mmCIF file of C-alpha atoms in Angstrom:
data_model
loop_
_atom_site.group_PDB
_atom_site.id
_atom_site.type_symbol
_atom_site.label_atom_id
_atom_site.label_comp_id
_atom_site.label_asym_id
_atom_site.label_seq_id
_atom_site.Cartn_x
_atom_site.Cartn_y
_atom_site.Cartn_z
ATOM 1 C CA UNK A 28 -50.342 -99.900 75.714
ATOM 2 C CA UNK A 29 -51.764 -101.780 72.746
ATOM 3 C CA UNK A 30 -50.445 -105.235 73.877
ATOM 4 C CA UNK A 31 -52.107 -104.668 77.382
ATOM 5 C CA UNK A 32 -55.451 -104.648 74.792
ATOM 6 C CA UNK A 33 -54.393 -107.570 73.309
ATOM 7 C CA UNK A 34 -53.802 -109.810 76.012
ATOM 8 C CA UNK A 35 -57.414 -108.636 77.658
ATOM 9 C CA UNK A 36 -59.436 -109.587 74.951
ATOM 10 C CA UNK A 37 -57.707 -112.724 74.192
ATOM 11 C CA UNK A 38 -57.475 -114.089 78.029
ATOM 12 C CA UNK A 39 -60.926 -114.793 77.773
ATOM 13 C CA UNK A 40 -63.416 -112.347 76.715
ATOM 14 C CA UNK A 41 -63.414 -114.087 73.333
ATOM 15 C CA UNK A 42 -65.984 -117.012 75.234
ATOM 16 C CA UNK A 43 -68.948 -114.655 75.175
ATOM 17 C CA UNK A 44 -71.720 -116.532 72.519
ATOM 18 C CA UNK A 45 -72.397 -114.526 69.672
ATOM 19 C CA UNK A 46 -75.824 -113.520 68.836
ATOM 20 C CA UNK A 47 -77.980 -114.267 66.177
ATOM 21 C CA UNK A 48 -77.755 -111.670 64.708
ATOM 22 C CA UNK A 49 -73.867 -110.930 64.024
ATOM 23 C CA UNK A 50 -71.412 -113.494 62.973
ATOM 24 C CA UNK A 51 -68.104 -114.650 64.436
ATOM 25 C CA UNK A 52 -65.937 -112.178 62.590
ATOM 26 C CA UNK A 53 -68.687 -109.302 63.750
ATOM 27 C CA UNK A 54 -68.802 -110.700 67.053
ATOM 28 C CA UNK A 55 -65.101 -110.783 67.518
ATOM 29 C CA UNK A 56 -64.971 -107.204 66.044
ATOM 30 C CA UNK A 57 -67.015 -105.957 68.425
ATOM 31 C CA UNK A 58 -64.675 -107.321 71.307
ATOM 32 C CA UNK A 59 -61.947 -105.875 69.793
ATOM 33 C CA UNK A 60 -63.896 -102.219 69.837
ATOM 34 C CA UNK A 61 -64.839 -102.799 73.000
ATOM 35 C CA UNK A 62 -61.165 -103.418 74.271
ATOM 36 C CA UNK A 63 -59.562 -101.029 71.952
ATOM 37 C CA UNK A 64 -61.986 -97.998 73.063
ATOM 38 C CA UNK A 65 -61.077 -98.637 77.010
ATOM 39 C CA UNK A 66 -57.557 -98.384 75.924
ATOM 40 C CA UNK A 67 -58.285 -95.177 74.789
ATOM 41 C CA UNK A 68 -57.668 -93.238 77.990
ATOM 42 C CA UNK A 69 -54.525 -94.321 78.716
ATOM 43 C CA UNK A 70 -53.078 -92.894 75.162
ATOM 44 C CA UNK A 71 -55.120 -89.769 75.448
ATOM 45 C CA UNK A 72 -53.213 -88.845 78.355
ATOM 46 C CA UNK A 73 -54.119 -85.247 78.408
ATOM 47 C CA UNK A 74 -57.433 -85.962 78.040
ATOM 48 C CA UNK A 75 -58.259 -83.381 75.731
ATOM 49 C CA UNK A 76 -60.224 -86.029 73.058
ATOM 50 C CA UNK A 77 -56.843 -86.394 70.703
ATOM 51 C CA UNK A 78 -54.368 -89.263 70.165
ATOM 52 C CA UNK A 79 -51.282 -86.852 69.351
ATOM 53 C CA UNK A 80 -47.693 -87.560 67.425
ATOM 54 C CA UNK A 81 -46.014 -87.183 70.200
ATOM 55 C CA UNK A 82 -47.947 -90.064 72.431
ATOM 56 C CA UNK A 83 -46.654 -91.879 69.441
ATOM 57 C CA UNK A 84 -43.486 -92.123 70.162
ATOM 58 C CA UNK A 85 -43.443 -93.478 73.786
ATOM 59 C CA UNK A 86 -42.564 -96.990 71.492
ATOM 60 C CA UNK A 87 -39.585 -96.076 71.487
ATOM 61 C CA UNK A 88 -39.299 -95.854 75.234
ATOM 62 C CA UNK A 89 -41.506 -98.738 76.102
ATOM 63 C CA UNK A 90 -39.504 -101.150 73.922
ATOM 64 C CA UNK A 91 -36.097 -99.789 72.756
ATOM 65 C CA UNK A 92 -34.273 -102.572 74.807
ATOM 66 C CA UNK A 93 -31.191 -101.359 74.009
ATOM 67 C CA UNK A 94 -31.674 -97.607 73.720
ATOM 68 C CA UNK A 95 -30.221 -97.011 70.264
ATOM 69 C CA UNK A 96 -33.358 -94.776 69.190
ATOM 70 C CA UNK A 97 -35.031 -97.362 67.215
ATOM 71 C CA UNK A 98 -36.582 -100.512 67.754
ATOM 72 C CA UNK A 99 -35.369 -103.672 65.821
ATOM 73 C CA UNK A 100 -37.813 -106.121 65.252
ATOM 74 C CA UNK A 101 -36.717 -108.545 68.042
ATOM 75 C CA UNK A 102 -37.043 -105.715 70.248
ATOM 76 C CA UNK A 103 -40.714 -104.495 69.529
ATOM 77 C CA UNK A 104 -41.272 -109.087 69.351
ATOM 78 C CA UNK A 105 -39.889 -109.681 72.817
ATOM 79 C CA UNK A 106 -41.778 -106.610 74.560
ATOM 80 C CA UNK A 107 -44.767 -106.934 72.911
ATOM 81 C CA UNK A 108 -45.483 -111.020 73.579
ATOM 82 C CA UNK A 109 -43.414 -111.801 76.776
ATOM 83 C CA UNK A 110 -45.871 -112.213 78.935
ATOM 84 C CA UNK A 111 -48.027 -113.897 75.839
ATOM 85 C CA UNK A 112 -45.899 -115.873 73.089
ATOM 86 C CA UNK A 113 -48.746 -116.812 71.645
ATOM 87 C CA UNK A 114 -49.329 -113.325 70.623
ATOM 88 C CA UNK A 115 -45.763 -113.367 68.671
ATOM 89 C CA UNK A 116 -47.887 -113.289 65.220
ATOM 90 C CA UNK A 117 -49.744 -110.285 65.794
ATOM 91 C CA UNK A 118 -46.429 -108.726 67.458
ATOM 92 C CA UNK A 119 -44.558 -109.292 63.672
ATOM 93 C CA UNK A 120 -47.825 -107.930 61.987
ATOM 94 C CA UNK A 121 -47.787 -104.856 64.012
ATOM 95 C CA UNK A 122 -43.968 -104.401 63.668
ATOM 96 C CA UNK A 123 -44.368 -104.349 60.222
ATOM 97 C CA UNK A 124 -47.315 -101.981 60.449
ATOM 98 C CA UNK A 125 -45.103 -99.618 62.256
ATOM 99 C CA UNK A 126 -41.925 -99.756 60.130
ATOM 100 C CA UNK A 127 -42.923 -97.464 57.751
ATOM 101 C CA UNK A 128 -40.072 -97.538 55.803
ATOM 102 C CA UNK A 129 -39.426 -101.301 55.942
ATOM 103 C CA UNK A 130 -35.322 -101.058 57.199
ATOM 104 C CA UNK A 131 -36.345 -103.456 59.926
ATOM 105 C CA UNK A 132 -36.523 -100.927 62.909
ATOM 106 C CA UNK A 133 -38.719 -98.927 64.297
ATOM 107 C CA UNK A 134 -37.693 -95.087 64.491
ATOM 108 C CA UNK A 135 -39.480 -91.773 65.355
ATOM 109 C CA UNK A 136 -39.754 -91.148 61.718
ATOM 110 C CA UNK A 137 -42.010 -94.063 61.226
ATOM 111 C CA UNK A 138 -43.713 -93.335 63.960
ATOM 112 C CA UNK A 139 -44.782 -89.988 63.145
ATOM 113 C CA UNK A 140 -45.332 -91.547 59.209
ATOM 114 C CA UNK A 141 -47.851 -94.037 61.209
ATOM 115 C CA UNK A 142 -49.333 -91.374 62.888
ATOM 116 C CA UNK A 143 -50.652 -89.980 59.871
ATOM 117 C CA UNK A 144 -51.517 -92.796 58.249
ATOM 118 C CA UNK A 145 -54.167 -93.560 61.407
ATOM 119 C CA UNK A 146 -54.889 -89.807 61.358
ATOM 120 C CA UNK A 147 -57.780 -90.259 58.323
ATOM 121 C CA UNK A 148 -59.059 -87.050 58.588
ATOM 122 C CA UNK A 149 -56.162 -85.335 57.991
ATOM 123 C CA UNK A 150 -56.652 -82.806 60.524
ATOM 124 C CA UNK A 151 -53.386 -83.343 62.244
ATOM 125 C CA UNK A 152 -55.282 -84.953 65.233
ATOM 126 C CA UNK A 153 -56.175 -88.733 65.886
ATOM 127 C CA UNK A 154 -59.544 -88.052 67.473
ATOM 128 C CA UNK A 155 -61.303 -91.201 69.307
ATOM 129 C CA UNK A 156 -62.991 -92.791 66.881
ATOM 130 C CA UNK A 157 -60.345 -92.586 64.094
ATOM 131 C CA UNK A 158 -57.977 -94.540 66.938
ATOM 132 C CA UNK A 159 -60.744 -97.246 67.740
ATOM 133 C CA UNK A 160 -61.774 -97.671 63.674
ATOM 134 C CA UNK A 161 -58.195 -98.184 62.776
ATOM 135 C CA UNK A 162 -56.844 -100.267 65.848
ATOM 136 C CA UNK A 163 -60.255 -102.812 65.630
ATOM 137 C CA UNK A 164 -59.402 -103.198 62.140
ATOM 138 C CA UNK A 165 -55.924 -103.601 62.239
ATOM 139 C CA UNK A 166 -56.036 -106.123 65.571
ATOM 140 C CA UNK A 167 -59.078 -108.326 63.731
ATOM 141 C CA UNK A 168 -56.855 -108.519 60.848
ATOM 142 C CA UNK A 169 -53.523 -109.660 62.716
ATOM 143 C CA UNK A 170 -55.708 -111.740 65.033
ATOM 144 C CA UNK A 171 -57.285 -113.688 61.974
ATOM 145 C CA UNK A 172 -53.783 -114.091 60.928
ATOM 146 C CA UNK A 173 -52.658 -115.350 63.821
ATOM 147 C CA UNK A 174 -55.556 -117.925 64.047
ATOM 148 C CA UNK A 175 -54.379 -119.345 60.640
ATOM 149 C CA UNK A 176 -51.435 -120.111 61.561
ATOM 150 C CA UNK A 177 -52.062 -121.756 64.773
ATOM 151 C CA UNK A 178 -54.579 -123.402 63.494
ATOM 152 C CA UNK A 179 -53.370 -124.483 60.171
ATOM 153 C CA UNK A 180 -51.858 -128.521 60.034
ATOM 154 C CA UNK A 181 -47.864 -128.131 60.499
ATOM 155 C CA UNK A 182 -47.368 -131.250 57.624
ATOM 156 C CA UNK A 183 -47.588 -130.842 54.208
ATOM 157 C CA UNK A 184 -50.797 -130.212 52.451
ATOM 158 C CA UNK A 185 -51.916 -133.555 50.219
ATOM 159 C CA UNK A 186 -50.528 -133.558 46.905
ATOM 160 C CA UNK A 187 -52.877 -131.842 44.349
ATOM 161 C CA UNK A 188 -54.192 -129.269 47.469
ATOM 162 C CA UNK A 189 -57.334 -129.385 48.932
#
């Protein structure tokens, strides 16, 4: 689900120019909401306008290799970026985002713990927009971290720093 986003809007959509009037980060942002809201019919499955727990939990199915009930970090790694390794950043950034309880895997417990944590409302429901909000942030942020570091020098910085 969310990695099919990923790898749309990084396989090329990113060469649109930017207007005048936004900047990069804006520009990239809006990609992002762009991808992120056509990815919303395929979680809201029912179709009834809400992102529920239980569509949640289909991580486990989609990448519980080993089918232990939870999701190790290698797991969620491998299925998430195998058809991308450059993606393997944002994979570790979202694992973490998901392991609520930072043991290193991935369980339903989290999973319903994330659920509320993208729910902002607090109305039990993860309507549209709350999905696309959080998810545009969340990817921009992972994205920009995964720009860093393939675009930071591998050697040494100077002595003294920049």
């Amino acid at each position: 689900m969310i990695s099919l986003c990923l790898v749309l809007f990084f396989t090329g959509t990113l060469a649109a120019p930017t207007t005048h009037t936004q900047s990069p980060l804006q520009h990239f942002k809006s990609i992002v909401r762009r991808q992120v809201t056509a990815l919303w019919p395929t979680v809201d499955t029912d179709g009834d306008g809400h992102f529920e727990v239980n569509d949640m939990h289909h991580i486990l199915g989609d990448y519980d290799a080993d089918h232990d009930q939870k999701v190790s970090e290698q797991e969620f790694i491998a299925r998430f970026a195998h058809n991308e390794p450059d993606l393997n950043v944002i994979a570790q950034g979202l694992f973490f985002e998901f392991d609520m309880n930072r043991d290193g895997f991935i369980t339903v417990s989290d999973l319903d713990l994330y659920y509320q944590k993208i729910d902002t409302n607090d109305n039990g429901h993860v309507e549209k927009e709350e999905f696309v909000h959080y998810f545009t942030e969340i990817f921009t942020i992972l994205y920009v971290i995964q720009l860093n570091q393939t675009t930071t020098p591998s050697s040494a910085a100077a002595p003294g720093g920049r």
